[in-house]
Short mmCIF file of C-alpha atoms and ligand atoms in Angstrom, two decimals:
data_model
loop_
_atom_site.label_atom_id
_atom_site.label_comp_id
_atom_site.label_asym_id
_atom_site.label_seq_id
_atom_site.Cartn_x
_atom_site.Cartn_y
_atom_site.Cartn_z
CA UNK M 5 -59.53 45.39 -98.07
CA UNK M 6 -61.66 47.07 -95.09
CA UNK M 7 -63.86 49.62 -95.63
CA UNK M 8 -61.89 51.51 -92.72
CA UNK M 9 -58.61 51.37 -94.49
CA UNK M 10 -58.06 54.47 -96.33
CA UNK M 11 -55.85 54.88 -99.85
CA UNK M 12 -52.52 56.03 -98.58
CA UNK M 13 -49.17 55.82 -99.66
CA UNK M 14 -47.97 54.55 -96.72
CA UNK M 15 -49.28 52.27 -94.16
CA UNK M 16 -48.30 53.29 -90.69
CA UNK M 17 -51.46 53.32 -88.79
CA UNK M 18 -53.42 50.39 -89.99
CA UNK M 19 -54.84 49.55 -86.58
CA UNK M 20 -56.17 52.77 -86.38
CA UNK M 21 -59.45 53.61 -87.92
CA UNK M 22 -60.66 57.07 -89.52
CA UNK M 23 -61.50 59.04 -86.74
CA UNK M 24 -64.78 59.58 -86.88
CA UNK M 25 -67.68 61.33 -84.55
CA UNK M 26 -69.38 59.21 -82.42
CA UNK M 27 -71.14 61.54 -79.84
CA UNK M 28 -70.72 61.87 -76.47
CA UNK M 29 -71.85 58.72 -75.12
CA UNK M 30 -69.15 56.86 -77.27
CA UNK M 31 -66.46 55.26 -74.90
CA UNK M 32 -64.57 54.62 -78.01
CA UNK M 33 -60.99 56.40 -77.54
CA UNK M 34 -60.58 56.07 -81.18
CA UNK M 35 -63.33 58.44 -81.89
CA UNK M 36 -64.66 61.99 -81.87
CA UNK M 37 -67.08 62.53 -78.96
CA UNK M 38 -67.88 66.29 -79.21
CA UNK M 39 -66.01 67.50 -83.26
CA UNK M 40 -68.63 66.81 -85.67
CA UNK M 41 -67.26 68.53 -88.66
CA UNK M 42 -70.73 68.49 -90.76
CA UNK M 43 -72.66 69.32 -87.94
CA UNK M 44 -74.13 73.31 -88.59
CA UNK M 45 -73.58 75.59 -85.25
CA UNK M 46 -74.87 79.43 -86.34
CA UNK M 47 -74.48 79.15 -89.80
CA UNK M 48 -71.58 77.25 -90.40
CA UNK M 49 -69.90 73.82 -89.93
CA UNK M 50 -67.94 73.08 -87.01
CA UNK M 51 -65.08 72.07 -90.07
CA UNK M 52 -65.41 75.71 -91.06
CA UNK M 53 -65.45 77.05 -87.68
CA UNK M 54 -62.25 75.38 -86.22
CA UNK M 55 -60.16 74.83 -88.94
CA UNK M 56 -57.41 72.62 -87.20
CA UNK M 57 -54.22 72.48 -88.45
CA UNK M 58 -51.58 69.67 -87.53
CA UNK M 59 -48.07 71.26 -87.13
CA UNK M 60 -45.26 69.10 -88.97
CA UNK M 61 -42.55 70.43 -86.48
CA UNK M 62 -43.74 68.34 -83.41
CA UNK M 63 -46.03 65.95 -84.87
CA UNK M 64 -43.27 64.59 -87.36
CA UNK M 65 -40.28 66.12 -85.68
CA UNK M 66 -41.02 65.99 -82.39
CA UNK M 67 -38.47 63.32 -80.92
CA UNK M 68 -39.55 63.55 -77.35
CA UNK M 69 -35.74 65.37 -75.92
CA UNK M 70 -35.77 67.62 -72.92
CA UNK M 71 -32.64 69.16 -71.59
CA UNK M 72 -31.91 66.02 -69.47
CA UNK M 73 -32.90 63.43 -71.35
CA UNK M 74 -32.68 61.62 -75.27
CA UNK M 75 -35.64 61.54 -77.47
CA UNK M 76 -38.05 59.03 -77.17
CA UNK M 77 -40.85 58.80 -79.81
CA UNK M 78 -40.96 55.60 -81.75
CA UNK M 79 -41.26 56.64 -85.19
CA UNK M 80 -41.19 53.29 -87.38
CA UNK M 81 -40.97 55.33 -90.46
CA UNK M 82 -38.38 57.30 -90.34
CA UNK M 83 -34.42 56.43 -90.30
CA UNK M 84 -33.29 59.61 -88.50
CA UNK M 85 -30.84 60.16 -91.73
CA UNK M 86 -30.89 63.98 -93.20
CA UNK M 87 -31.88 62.08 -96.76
CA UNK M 88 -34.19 63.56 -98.88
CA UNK M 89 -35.72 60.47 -99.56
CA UNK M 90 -36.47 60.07 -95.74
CA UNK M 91 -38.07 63.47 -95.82
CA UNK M 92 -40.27 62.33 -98.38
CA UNK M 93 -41.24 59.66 -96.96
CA UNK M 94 -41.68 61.18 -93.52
CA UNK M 95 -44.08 63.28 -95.82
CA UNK M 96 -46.25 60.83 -96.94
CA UNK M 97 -46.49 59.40 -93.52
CA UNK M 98 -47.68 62.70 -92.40
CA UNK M 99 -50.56 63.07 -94.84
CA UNK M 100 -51.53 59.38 -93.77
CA UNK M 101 -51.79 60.73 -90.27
CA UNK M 102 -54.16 63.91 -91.78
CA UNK M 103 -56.37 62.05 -93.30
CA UNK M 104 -56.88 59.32 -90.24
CA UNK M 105 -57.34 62.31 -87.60
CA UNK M 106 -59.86 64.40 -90.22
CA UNK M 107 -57.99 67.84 -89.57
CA UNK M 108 -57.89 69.81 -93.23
CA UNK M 109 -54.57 71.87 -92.78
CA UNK M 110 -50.92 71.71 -91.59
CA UNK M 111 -48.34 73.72 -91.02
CA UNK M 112 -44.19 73.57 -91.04
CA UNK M 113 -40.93 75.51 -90.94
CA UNK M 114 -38.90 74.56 -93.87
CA UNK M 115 -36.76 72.88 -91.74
CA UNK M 116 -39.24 70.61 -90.84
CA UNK M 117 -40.19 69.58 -93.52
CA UNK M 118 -36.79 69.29 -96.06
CA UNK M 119 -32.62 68.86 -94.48
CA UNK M 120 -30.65 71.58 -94.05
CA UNK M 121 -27.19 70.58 -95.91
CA UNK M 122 -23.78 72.19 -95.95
CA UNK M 123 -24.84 74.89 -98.21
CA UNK M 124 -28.06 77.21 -98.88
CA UNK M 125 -27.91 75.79 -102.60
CA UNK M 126 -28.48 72.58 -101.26
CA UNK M 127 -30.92 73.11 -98.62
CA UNK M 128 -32.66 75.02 -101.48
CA UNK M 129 -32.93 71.89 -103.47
CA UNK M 130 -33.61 69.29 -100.74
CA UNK M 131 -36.36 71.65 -100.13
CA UNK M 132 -37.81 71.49 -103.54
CA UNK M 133 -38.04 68.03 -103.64
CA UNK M 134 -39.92 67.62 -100.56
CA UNK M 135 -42.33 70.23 -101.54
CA UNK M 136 -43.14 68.21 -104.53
CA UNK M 137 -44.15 65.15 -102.37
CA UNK M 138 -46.40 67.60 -100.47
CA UNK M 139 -47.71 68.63 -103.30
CA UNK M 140 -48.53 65.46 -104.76
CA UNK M 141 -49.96 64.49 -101.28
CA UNK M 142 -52.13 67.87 -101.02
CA UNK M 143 -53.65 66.82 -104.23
CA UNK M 144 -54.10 63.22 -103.59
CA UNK M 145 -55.70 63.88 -99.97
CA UNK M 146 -57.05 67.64 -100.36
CA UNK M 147 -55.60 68.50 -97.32
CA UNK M 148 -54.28 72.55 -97.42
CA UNK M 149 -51.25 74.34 -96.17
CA UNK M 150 -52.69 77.01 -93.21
CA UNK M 151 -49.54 78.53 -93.09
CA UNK M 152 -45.23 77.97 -93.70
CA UNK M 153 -42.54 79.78 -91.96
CA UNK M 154 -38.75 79.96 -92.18
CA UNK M 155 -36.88 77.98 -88.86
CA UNK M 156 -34.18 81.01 -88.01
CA UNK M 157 -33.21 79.71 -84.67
CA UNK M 158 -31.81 76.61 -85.03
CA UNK M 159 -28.94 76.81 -86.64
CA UNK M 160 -25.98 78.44 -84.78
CA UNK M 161 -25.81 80.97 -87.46
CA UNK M 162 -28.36 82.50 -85.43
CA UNK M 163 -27.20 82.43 -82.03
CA UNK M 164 -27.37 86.19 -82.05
CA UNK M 165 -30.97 86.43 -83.79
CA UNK M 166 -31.30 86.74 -87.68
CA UNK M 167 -33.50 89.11 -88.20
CA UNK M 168 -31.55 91.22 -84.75
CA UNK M 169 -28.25 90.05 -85.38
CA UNK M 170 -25.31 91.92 -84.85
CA UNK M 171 -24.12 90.22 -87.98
CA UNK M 172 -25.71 91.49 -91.14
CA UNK M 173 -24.28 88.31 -92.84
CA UNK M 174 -26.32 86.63 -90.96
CA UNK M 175 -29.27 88.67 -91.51
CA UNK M 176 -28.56 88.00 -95.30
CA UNK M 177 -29.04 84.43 -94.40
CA UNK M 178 -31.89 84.32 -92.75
CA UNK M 179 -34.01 86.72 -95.20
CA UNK M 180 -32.62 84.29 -97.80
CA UNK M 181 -34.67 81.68 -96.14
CA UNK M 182 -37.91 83.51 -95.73
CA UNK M 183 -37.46 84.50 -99.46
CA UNK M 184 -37.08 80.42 -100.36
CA UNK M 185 -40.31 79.60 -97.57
CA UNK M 186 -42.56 82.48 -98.97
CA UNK M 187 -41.66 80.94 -102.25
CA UNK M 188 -42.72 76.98 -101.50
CA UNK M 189 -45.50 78.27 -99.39
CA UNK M 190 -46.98 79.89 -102.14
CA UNK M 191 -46.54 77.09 -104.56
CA UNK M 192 -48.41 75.09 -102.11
CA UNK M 193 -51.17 77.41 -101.77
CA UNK M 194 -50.96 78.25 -98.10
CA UNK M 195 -52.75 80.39 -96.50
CA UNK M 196 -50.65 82.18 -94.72
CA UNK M 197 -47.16 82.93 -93.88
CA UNK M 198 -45.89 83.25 -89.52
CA UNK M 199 -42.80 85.02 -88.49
CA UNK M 200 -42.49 84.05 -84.90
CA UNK M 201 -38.74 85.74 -84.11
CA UNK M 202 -37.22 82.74 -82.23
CA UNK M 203 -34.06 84.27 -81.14
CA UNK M 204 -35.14 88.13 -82.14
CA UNK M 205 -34.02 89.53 -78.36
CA UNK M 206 -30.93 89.40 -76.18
CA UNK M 207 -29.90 87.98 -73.52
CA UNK M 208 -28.21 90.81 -72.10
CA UNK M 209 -28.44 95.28 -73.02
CA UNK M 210 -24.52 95.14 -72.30
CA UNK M 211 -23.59 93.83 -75.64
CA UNK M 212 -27.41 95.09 -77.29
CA UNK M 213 -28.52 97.74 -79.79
CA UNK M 214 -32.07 97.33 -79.08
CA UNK M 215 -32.91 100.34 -81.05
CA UNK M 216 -30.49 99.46 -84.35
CA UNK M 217 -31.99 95.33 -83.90
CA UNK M 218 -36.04 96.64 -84.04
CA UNK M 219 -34.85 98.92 -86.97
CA UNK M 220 -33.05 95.99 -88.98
CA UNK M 221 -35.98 93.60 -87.78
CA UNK M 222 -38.50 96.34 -89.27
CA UNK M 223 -36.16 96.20 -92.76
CA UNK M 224 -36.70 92.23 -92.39
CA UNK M 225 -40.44 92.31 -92.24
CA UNK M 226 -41.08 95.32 -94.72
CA UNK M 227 -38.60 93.49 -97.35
CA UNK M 228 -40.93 90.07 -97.11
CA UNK M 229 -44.05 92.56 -97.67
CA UNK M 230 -42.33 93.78 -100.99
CA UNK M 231 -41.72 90.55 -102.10
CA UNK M 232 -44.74 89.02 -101.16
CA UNK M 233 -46.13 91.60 -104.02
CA UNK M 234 -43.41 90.58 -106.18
CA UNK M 235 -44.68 86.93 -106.13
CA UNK M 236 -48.25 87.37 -106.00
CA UNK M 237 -48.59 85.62 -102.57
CA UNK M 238 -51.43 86.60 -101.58
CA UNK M 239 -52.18 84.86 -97.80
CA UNK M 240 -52.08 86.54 -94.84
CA UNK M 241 -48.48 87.67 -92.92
CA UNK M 242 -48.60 86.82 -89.01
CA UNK M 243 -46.62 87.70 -86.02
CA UNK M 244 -46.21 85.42 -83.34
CA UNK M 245 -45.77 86.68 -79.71
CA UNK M 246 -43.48 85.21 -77.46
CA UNK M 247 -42.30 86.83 -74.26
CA UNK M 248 -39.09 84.53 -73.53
CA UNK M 249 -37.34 81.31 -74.67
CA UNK M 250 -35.08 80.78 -76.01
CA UNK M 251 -33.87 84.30 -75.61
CA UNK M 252 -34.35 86.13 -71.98
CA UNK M 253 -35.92 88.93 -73.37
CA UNK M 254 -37.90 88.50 -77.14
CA UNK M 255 -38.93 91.62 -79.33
CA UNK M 256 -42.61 90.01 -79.81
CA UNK M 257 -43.13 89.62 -76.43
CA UNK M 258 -47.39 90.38 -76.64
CA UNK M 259 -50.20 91.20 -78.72
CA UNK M 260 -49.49 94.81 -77.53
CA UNK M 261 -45.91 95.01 -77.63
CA UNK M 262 -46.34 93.55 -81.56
CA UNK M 263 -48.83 95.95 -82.41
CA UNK M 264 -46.80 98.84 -81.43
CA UNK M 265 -44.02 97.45 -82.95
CA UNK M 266 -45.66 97.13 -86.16
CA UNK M 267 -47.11 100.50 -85.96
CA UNK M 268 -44.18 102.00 -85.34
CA UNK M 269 -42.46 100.40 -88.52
CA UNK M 270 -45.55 100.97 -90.38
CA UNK M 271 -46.37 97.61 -91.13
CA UNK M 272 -49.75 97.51 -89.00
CA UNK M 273 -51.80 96.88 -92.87
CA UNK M 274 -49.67 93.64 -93.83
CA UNK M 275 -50.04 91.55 -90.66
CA UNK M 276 -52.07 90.20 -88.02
CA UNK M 277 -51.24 88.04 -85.23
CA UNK M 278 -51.13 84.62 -84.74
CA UNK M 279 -51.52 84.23 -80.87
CA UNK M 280 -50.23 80.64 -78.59
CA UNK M 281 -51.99 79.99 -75.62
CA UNK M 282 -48.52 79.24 -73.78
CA UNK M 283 -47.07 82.16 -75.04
CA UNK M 284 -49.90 84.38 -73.82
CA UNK M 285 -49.45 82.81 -70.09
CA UNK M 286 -45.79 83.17 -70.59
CA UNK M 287 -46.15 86.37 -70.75
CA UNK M 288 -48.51 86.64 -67.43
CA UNK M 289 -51.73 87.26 -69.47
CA UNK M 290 -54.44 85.13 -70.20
CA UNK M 291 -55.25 83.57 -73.31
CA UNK M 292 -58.65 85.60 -73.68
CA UNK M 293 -56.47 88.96 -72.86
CA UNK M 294 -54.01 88.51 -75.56
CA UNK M 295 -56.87 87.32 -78.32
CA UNK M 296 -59.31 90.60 -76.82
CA UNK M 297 -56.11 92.69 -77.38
CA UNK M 298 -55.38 91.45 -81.46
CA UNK M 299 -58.97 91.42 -82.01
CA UNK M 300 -59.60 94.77 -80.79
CA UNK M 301 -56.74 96.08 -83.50
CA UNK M 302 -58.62 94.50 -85.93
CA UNK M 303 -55.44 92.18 -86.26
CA UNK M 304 -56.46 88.25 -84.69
CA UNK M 305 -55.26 86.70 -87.34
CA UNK M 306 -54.87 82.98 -86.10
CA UNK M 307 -54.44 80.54 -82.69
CA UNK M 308 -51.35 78.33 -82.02
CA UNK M 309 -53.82 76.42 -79.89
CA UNK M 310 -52.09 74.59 -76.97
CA UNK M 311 -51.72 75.26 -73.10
CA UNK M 312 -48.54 75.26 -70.77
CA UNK M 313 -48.37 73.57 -67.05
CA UNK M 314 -49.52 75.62 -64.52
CA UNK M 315 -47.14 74.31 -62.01
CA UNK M 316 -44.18 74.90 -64.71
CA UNK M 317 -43.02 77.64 -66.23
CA UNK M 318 -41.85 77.43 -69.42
CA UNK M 319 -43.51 76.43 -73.02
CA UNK M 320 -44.27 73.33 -72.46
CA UNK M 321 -46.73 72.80 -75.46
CA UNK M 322 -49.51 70.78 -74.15
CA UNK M 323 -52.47 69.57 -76.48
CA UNK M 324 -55.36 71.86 -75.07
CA UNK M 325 -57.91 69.87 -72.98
CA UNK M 326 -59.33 72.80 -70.75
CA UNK M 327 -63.04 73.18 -71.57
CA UNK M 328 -62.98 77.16 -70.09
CA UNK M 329 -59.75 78.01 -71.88
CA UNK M 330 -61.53 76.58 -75.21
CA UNK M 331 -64.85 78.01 -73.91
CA UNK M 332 -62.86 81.43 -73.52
CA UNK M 333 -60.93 81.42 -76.93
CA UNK M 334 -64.00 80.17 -78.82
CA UNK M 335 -65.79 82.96 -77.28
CA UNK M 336 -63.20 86.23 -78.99
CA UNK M 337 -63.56 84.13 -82.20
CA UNK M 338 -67.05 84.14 -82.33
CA UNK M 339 -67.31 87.55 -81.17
CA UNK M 340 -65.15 88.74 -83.97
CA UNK M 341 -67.05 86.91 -86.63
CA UNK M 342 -65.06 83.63 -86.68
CA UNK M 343 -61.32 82.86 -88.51
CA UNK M 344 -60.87 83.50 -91.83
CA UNK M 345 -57.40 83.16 -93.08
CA UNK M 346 -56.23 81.69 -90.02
CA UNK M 347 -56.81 78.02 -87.79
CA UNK M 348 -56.18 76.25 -85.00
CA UNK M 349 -52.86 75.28 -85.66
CA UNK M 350 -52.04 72.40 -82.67
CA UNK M 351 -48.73 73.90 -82.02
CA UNK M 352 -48.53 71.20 -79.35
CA UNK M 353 -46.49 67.83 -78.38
CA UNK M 354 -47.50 64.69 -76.99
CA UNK M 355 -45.46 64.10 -73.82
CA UNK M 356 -42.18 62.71 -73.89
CA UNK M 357 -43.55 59.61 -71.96
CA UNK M 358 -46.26 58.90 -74.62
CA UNK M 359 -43.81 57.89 -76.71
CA UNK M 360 -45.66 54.97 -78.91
CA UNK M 361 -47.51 57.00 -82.24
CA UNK M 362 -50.93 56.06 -80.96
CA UNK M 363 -50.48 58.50 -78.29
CA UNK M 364 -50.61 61.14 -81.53
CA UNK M 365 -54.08 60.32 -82.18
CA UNK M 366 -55.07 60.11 -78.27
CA UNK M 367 -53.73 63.89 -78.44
CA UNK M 368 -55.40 65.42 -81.15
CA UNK M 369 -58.55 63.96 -80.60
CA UNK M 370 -58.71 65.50 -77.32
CA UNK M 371 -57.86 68.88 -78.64
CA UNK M 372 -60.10 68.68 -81.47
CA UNK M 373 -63.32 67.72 -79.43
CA UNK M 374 -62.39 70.12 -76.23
CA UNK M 375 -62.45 72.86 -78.91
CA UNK M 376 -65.58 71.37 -80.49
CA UNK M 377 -67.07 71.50 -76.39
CA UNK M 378 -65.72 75.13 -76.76
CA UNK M 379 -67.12 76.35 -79.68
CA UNK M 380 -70.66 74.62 -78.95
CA UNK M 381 -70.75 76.27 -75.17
CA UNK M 382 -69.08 79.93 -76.57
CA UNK M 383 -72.14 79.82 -79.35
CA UNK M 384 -74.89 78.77 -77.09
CA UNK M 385 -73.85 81.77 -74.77
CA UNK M 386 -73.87 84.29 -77.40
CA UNK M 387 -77.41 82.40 -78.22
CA UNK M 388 -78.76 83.39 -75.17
CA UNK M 389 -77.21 87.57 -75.20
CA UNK M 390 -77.43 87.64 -71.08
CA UNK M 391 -73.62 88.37 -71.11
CA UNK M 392 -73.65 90.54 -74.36
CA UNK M 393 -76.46 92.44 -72.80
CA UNK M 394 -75.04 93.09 -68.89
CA UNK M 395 -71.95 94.10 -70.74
CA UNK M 396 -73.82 96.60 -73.05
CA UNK M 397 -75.85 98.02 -70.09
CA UNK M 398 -72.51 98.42 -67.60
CA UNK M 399 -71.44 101.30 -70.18
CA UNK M 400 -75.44 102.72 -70.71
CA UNK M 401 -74.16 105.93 -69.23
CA UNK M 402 -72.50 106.69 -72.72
CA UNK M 403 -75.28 106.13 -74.93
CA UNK M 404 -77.21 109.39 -73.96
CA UNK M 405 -76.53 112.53 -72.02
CA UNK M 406 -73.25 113.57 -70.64
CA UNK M 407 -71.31 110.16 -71.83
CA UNK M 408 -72.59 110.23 -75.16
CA UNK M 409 -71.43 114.13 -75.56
CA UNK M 410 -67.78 113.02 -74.12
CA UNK M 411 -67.42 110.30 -76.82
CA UNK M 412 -68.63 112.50 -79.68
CA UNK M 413 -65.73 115.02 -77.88
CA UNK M 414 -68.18 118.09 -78.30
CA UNK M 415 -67.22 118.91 -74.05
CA UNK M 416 -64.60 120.53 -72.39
CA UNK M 417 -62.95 120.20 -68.78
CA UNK M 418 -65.07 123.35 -67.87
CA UNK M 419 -68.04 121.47 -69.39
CA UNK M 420 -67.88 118.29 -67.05
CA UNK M 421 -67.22 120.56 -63.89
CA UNK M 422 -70.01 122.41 -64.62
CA UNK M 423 -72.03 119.49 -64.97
CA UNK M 424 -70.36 117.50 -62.07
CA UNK M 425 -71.07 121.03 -59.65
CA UNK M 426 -74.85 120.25 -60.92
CA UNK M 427 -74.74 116.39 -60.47
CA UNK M 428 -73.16 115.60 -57.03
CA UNK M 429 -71.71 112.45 -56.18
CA UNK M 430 -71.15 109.65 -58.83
CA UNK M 431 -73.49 106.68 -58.78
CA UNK M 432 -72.23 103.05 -59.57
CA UNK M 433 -73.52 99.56 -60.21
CA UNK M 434 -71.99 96.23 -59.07
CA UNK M 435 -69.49 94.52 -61.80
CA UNK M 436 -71.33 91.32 -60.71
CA UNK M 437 -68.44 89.16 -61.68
CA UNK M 438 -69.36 86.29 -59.39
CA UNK M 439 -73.05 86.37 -61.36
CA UNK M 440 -71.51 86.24 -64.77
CA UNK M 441 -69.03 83.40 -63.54
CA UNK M 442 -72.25 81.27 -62.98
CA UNK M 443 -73.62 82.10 -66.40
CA UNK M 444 -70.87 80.59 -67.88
CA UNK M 445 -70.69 77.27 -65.76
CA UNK M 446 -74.54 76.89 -66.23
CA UNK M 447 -73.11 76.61 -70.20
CA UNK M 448 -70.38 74.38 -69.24
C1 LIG D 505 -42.25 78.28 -80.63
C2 LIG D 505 -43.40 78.38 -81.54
C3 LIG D 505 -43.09 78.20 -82.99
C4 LIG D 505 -43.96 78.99 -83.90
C5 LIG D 505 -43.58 78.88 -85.34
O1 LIG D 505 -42.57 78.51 -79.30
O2 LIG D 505 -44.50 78.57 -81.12
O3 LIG D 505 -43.15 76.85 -83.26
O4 LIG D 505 -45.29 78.63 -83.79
O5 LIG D 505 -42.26 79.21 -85.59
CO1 LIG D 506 -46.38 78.58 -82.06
#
């Protein structure tokens, strides 16, 4: 046997080697030119740092469809039946994959991962048995669960939501799910569990109860936090925002529309957000806006890292290859001390014209070593404090004197006009955007 071929259970990608780090003078497509995961930046291992997750649902499920078109992916392993014995196998192929592209975690809806049959008794038990492959496979390959969810948007039971429906029976359905996915998630020992409310919104107010559909969503979300006591899960509960697709208007639609939706509900201490870079630009913000916005509630939990199209607009799931958008996420990381429970989950597709399986190593290479790039440049401008520091002394005028009495709130109106009748006209610095712009291409 060669030294390159690695124990699996299956043997899918024999003519691919480990993936291994090279540097960036390798030409080698089949290898790493930026993510060395040993290699120490401040402190820690880039492994530790990025924590990449592989996410089952487009990686494994992924068929390559669009709304005009059939699926395309050649997947030589799988016999598009709903078996269970497919599933497992699918399963095994998956971990093969894991192991060849080095990333430590994956993630998956149930639906992903197991069949949903004619009844939830069934699905239950097709579900069962597929966790126990991934099991078996977790322990065989050490590779770890980031996070599960619960798919409530496929099935036409939830044409209406689940979570928002106007059905309650429906609702019963749906929190049956998330009951059986907290379940398997925590056998597996994930990390973490993500509600991202695919069809929680409407399509139009005419038929909508917005304010009954937050209130039952609320009921959804507090009931998971009970049981997640019940069962001793203890990983970390995440919201996903989404602005639109598939419903015109979601619930979730940003890191600030979440927050005050879970402080409304009172449910701001059991999750944090797990923000997509698509999703942010869906919703006209940036990436670094919606991260800056979680992180400054204390709640940036986790990244689905991908990118969209700029010249399309919907979620079109790209791997991530933009050094500045990895520069700029890598930068509100580090800033807020790094990820903990959370990853960089690659909730991203290869294009539906790379069809051939290669083309899944050719895509999370490049994500994995343009968020290596990122993490090295965001570090080595922290390193060097120039940005820290003009940002510090843009806001000097509340460390001392007047500012520093208005944020202790010991003044009054009748305080600052009496001080403002002393002082005159206001004094201002330049923002020097264009300056700071250049400090970070001399990084990039
Ligand atoms: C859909 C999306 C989901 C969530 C998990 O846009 O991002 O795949 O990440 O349900
Ligand atoms: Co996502």
């Amino acid at each position: 046997m060669q030294s390159n071929i690695i124990e699996t259970t299956t043997n899918y990608f024999t003519d691919i080697p480990k993936i291994k780090y090279e540097g960036a003078g390798s030409r080698n497509p089949f290898a790493f030119k930026h993510y060395n995961p040993e290699e120490y930046i401040g402190g820690k291992s880039m492994r530790e740092h990025l924590r990449f997750a592989v996410s089952y649902w487009h990686t494994m499920r992924g068929a390559g469809a669009d709304p005009f078109g059939e699926g395309t992916a050649s997947m030589p392993w799988d016999d598009h039946s709903n078996s269970v014995e497919n599933a497992q196998k699918r399963a095994r192929v998956f971990f093969e994959f894991l192991e060849k592209i080095d990333a430590d975690y994956y993630c998956f809806h149930d639906r992903d991962i197991a069949p949903e049959l004619n009844d939830l008794a069934a699905s239950n038990k097709a579900l069962d048995a597929v966790v126990a492959t991934l099991k078996e496979e977790q322990a065989r390959t050490g590779k770890k669960l980031l996070w599960g969810t619960a798919c409530l948007f496929t099935h036409k039971r939830y044409m209406h939501g689940a979570g928002t429906s106007c059905s309650a029976d429906a609702f019963a359905y749906g929190a049956s799910q998330v009951k059986k996915a907290m379940e398997v998630t925590h056998e597996l020992g994930g990390e973490g569990y993500v509600f991202w409310g695919g069809r929680e919104g409407y399509s139009t107010l005419l038929n909508t109860d917005m304010k009954r559909e937050l209130d039952h969503l609320a009921k959804l979300l507090h009931m998971a936090v009970d049981y997640k006591k019940e069962i001793g899960f203890e990983g970390q509960f995440y919201i996903e925002p989404k602005p639109k697709e598939p419903t015109t208007h979601q619930y979730d639609t940003d890191s600030a529309t979440c927050l005050n939706f879970l402080r409304e509900y009172d449910l701001l201490d059991h999750f944090k957000l797990n923000i997509e870079t698509n999703h942010a630009t869906l919703a006209g913000h940036t990436m670094q806006h919606e991260l800056r916005v979680a992180a400054s509630a204390n709640a940036l939990g986790s990244i689905d890292a991908n990118t969209g199209d700029p010249l399309l607009g919907w979620d079109t799931d790209q791997f991530p290859t933009d050094i500045y958008l990895t520069t700029h996420t890598m930068l509100e990381v580090l800033r807020m001390g790094g990820l903990t429970t959370g990853g960089l989950n690659f909730d991203a597709k290869k294009r539906r014209e790379s069809f051939e399986p290669v083309d899944l190593f050719h895509a999370h290479i490049g994500g994995m070593d343009a968020f290596a790039r990122g993490l090295k440049i965001a570090h080595a401008i922290l390193e060097d404090g120039r940005l820290a520091d003009f940002v510090k002394n843009r806001y000097s005028t509340w460390d001392s004197g007047i500012g520093q009495k208005i944020e202790a709130g010991t003044v009054s109106f009748a305080d600052l006009e009496k001080y403002t009748l002393e002082k005159g006209e206001v004094k201002l610095e330049s923002g020097r955007q264009e300056m700071l712009e250049n400090l970070i291409n001399e990084y990039i």
